[in-house]
Coordinates of C-alpha atoms in Angstrom, one line a residue:
Chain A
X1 CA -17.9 -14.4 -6.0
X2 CA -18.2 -12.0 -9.0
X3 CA -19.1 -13.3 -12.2
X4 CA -19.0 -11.3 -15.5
X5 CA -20.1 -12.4 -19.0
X6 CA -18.8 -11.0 -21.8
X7 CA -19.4 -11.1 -25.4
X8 CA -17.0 -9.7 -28.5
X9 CA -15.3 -11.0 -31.7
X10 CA -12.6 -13.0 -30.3
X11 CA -12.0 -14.7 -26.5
X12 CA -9.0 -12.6 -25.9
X13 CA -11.1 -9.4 -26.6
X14 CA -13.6 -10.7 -24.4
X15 CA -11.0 -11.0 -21.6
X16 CA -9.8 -7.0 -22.6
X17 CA -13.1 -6.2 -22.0
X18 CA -14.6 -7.9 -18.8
X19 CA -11.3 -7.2 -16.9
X20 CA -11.6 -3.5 -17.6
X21 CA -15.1 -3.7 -16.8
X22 CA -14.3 -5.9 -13.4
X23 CA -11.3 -3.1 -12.5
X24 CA -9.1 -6.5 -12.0
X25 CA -6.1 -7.6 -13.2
X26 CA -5.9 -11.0 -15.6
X27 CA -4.3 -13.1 -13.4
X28 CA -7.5 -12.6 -10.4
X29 CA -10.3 -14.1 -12.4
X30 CA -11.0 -17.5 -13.6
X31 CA -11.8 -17.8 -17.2
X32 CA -14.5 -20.0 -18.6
X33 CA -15.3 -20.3 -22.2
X34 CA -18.9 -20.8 -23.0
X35 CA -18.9 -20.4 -26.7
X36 CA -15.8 -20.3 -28.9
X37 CA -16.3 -17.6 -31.8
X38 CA -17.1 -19.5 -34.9
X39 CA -17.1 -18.1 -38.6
X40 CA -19.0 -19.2 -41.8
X41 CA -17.9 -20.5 -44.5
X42 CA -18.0 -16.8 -45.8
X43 CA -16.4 -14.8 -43.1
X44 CA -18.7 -12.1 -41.6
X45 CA -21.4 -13.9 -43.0
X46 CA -23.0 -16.6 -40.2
X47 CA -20.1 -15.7 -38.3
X48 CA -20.7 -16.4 -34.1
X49 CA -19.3 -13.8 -31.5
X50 CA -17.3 -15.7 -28.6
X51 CA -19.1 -15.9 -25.0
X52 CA -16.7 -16.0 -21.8
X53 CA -17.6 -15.6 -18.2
X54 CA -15.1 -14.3 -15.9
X55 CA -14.9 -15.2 -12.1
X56 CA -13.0 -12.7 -9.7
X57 CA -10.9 -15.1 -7.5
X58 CA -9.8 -12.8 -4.9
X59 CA -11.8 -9.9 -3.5
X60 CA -9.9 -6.9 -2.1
X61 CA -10.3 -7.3 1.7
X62 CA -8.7 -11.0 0.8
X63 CA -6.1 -9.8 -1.4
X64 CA -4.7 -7.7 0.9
X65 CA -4.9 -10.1 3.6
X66 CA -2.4 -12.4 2.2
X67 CA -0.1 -10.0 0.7
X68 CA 0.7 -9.4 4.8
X69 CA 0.4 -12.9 5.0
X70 CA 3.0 -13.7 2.6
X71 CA 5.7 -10.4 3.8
X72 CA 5.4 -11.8 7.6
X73 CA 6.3 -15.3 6.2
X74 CA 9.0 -13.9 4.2
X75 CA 10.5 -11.9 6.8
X76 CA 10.2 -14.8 9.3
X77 CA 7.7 -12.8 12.0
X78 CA 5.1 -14.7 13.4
X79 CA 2.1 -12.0 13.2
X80 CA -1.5 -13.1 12.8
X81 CA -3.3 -10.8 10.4
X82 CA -7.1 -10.0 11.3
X83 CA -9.4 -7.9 9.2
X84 CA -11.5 -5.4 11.5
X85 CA -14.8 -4.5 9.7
X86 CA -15.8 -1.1 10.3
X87 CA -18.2 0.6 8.2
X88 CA -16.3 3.5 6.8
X89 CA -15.8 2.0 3.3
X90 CA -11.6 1.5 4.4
X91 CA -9.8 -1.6 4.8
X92 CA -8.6 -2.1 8.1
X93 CA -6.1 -4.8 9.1
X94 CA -4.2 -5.1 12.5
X95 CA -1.5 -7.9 12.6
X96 CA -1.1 -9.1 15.9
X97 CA 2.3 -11.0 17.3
X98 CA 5.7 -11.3 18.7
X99 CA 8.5 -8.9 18.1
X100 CA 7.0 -6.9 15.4
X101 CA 8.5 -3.4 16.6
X102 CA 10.6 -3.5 13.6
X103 CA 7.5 -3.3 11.4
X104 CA 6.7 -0.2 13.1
X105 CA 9.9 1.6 12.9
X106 CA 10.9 5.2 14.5
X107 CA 8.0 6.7 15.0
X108 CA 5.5 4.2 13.0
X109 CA 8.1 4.9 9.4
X110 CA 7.9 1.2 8.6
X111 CA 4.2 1.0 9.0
X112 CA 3.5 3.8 7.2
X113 CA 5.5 3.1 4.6
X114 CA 4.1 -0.4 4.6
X115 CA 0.5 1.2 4.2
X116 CA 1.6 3.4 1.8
X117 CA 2.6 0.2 -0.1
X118 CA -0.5 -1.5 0.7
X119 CA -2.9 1.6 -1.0
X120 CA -0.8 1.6 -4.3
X121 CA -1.2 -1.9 -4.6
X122 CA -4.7 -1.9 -3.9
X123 CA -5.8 0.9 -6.1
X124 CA -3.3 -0.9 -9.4
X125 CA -5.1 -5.0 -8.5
X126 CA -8.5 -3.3 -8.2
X127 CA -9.3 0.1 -9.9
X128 CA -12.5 0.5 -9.4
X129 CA -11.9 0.4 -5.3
X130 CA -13.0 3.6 -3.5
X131 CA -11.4 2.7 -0.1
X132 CA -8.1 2.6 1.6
X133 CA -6.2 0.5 3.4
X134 CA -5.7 1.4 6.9
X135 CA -2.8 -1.0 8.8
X136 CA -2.2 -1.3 12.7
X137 CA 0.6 -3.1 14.6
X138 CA -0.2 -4.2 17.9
X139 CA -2.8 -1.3 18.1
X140 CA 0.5 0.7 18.1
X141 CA -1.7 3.6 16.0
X142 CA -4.4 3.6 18.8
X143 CA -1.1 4.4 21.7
X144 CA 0.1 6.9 19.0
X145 CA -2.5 8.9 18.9
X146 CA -3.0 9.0 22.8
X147 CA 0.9 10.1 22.7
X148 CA -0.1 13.0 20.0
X149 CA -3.1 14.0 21.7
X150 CA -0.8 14.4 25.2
X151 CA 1.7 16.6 23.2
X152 CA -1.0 18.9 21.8
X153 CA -2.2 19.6 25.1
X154 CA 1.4 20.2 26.7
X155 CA 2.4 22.2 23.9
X156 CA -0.6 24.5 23.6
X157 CA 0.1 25.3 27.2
X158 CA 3.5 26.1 25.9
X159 CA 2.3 28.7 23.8
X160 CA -0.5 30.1 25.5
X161 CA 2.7 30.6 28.5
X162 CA 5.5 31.9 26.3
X163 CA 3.1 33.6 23.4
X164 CA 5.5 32.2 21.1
X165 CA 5.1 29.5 18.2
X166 CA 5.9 25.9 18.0
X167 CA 6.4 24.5 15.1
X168 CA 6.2 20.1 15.1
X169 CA 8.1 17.8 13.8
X170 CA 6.8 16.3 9.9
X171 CA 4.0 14.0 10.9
X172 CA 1.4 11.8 8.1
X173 CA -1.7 13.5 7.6
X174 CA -3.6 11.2 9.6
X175 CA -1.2 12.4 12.4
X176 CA -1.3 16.0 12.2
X177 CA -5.2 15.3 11.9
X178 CA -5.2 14.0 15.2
X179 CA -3.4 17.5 16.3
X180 CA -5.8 19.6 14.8
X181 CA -8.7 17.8 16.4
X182 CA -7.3 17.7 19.8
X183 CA -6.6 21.7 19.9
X184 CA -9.8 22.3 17.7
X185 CA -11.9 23.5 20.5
X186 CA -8.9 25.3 22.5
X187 CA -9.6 28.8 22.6
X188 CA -6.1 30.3 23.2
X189 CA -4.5 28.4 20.6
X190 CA -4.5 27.9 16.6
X191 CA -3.3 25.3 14.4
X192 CA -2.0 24.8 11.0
X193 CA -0.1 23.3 9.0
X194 CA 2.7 24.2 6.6
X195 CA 5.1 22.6 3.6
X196 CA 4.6 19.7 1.7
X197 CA 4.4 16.0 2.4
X198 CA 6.4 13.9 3.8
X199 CA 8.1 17.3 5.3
X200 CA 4.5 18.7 6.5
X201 CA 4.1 20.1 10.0
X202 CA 1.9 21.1 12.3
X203 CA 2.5 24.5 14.1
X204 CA 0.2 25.5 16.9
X205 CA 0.5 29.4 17.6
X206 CA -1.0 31.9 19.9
X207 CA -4.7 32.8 18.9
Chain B
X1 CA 15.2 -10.1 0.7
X2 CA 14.7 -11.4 -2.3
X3 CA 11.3 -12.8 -2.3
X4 CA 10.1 -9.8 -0.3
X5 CA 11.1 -7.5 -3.5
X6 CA 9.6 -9.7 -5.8
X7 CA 6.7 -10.0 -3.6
X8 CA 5.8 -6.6 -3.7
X9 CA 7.3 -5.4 -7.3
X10 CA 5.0 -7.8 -8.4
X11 CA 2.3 -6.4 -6.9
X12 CA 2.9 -3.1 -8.0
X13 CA 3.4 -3.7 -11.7
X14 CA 1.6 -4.4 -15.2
X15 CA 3.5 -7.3 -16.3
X16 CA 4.8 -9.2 -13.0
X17 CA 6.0 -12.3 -15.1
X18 CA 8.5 -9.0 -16.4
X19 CA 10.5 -8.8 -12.2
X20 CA 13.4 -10.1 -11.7
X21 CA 15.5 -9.5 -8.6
X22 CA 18.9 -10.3 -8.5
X23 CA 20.9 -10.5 -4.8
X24 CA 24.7 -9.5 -4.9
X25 CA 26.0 -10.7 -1.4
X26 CA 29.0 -8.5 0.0
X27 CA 30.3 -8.8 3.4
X28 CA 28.0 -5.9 5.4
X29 CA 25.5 -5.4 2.9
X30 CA 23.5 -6.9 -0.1
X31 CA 22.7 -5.4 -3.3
X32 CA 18.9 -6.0 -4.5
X33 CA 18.6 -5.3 -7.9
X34 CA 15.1 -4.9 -9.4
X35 CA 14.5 -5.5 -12.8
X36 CA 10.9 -4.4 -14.7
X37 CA 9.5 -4.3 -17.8
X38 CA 9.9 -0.5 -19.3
X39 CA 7.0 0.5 -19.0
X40 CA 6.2 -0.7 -15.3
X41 CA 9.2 1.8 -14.5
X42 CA 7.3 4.4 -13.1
X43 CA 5.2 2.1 -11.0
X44 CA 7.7 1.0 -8.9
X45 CA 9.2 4.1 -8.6
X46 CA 6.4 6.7 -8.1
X47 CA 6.1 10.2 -8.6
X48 CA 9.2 11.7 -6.8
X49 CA 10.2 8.3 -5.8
X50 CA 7.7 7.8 -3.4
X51 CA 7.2 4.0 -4.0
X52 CA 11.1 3.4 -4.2
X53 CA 11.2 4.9 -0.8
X54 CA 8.5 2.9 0.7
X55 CA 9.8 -0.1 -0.6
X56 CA 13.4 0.7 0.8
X57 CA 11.6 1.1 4.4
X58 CA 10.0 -2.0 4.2
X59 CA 13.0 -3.9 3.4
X60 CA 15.6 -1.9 5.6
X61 CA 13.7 -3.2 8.5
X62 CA 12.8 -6.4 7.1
X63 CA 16.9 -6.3 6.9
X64 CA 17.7 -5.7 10.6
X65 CA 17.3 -9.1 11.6
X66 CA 20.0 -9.9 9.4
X67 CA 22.0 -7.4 10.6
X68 CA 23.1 -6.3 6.9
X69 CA 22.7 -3.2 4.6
X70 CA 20.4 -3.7 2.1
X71 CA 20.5 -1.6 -0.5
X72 CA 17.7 -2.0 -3.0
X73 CA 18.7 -0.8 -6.7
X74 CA 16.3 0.0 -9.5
X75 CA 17.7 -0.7 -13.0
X76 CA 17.1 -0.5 -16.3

């Protein structure tokens, strides 16, 4: 675990400082005093600075963890929650269970709505975090983007037959990334994308 | 519907010992009303209401199996 020790004029200062320091909120670290401040008889003079060390309690890959922990418990799903290390510097979490559609929503809303959550609340417990959060259902992302890739293909063909636009429904940036990629190397088509999130689209036109 | 408010109002704010949520029950739907500390206003509500949206997802379909509107209110 993280340990911090901190030195100023007062304990509570202390506190001010490390947690800033840390990027943590107060209520994730442990607080142990190792000196109280002391002053002389004569303020200033003789006067001892107070010495804390502060322990972060709950690292972010944790934190997050039992956030979804606690909201499948609340909601009354049975999901098991499994933290999948890869090494891209992003959290990424698939829960696994019974009867979660409804954490997915119409076309993965709920779950990205959920891991929009998830990012704000990462980046405001720990500000000094670089990575995000990255949340799968049931590997319901991996099926998506198989789905999206199958559409980009049928709908270049589309427009390479009829030499006319098509313009896709609004789609998360991760989404329309997969779009982009899957038509990158198609010679008879381009893609781009146009307006602004959460209305952003893809629209793949003749080259 | 109440704890999963809490739950994540508390996560999103400064001063989480500041949320209250109240639940007014009617016959097809329930009323969540969220209560923060002044300053944590923005942070549950987002820039163009981004985070009030998200947090209206979550809990419409946390709300299905109960088969009742809920309709989560932000006030001051």
């Amino acid at each position: 675990m993280k340990t911090l020790e901190v030195t100023a004029k007062t304990v509570e200062e202390a506190l001010e400082e490390g947690i800033k320091e840390l990027g943590v909120k107060k209520n994730n670290v442990r607080v142990e005093i190792i000196n109280e401040p002391s002053q002389g008889l004569l303020k200033f003079l003789s006067s001892k600075n107070a010495k804390i060390k502060l322990t972060v309690l709950k690292e972010p890959e944790e934190y997050v963890k039992e956030f979804l922990e606690k909201l499948l418990h609340i909601i009354q799903l049975n999901g098991k929650v499994i933290v999948e290390r890869e090494n891209d510097g992003d959290l990424h979490f698939n829960i696994s269970g019974k009867d979660l559609g409804l954490l997915i929503g119409k076309r993965g809303n709920t779950l990205n709505a959920l891991q929009y959550l998830l990012n704000v609340i990462l980046h405001r417990q720990f500000a000094l975090i670089e990575g995000r959060v990255i949340v799968d259902i049931e590997n319901y992302r991996e099926k998506r983007k198989i789905t999206l890739e199958q559409l980009a293909k049928n709908l270049a063909s589309k427009v390479m037959r009829t030499k006319k636009e098509v313009v896709l429904e609004p789609m998360t940036p991760q989404e329309r990334r997969i779009i982009h990629i899957a038509l990158k190397n198609n010679k008879h088509v381009v893609t781009y994308s146009h307006g602004d999130d959460p209305h952003r689209k893809v629209i793949i036109s003749p080259r | 519907m109440k704890e999963l408010v809490e739950l994540i109002a508390k996560s999103l704010v400064d001063y989480p010992e500041q949320v209250d949520v109240k639940q007014v029950e009617g016959e097809h739907s329930i009323i969540l009303e969220l209560r923060v500390a002044p300053d944590d206003m923005g942070k549950v509500i987002g820039k163009q209401g981004r985070i009030a949206k998200a947090i209206r997802t979550v809990v419409n379909a946390a709300a299905v199996k109960d088969k009742k509107r809920v309709m989560v209110e932000i006030v001051q």
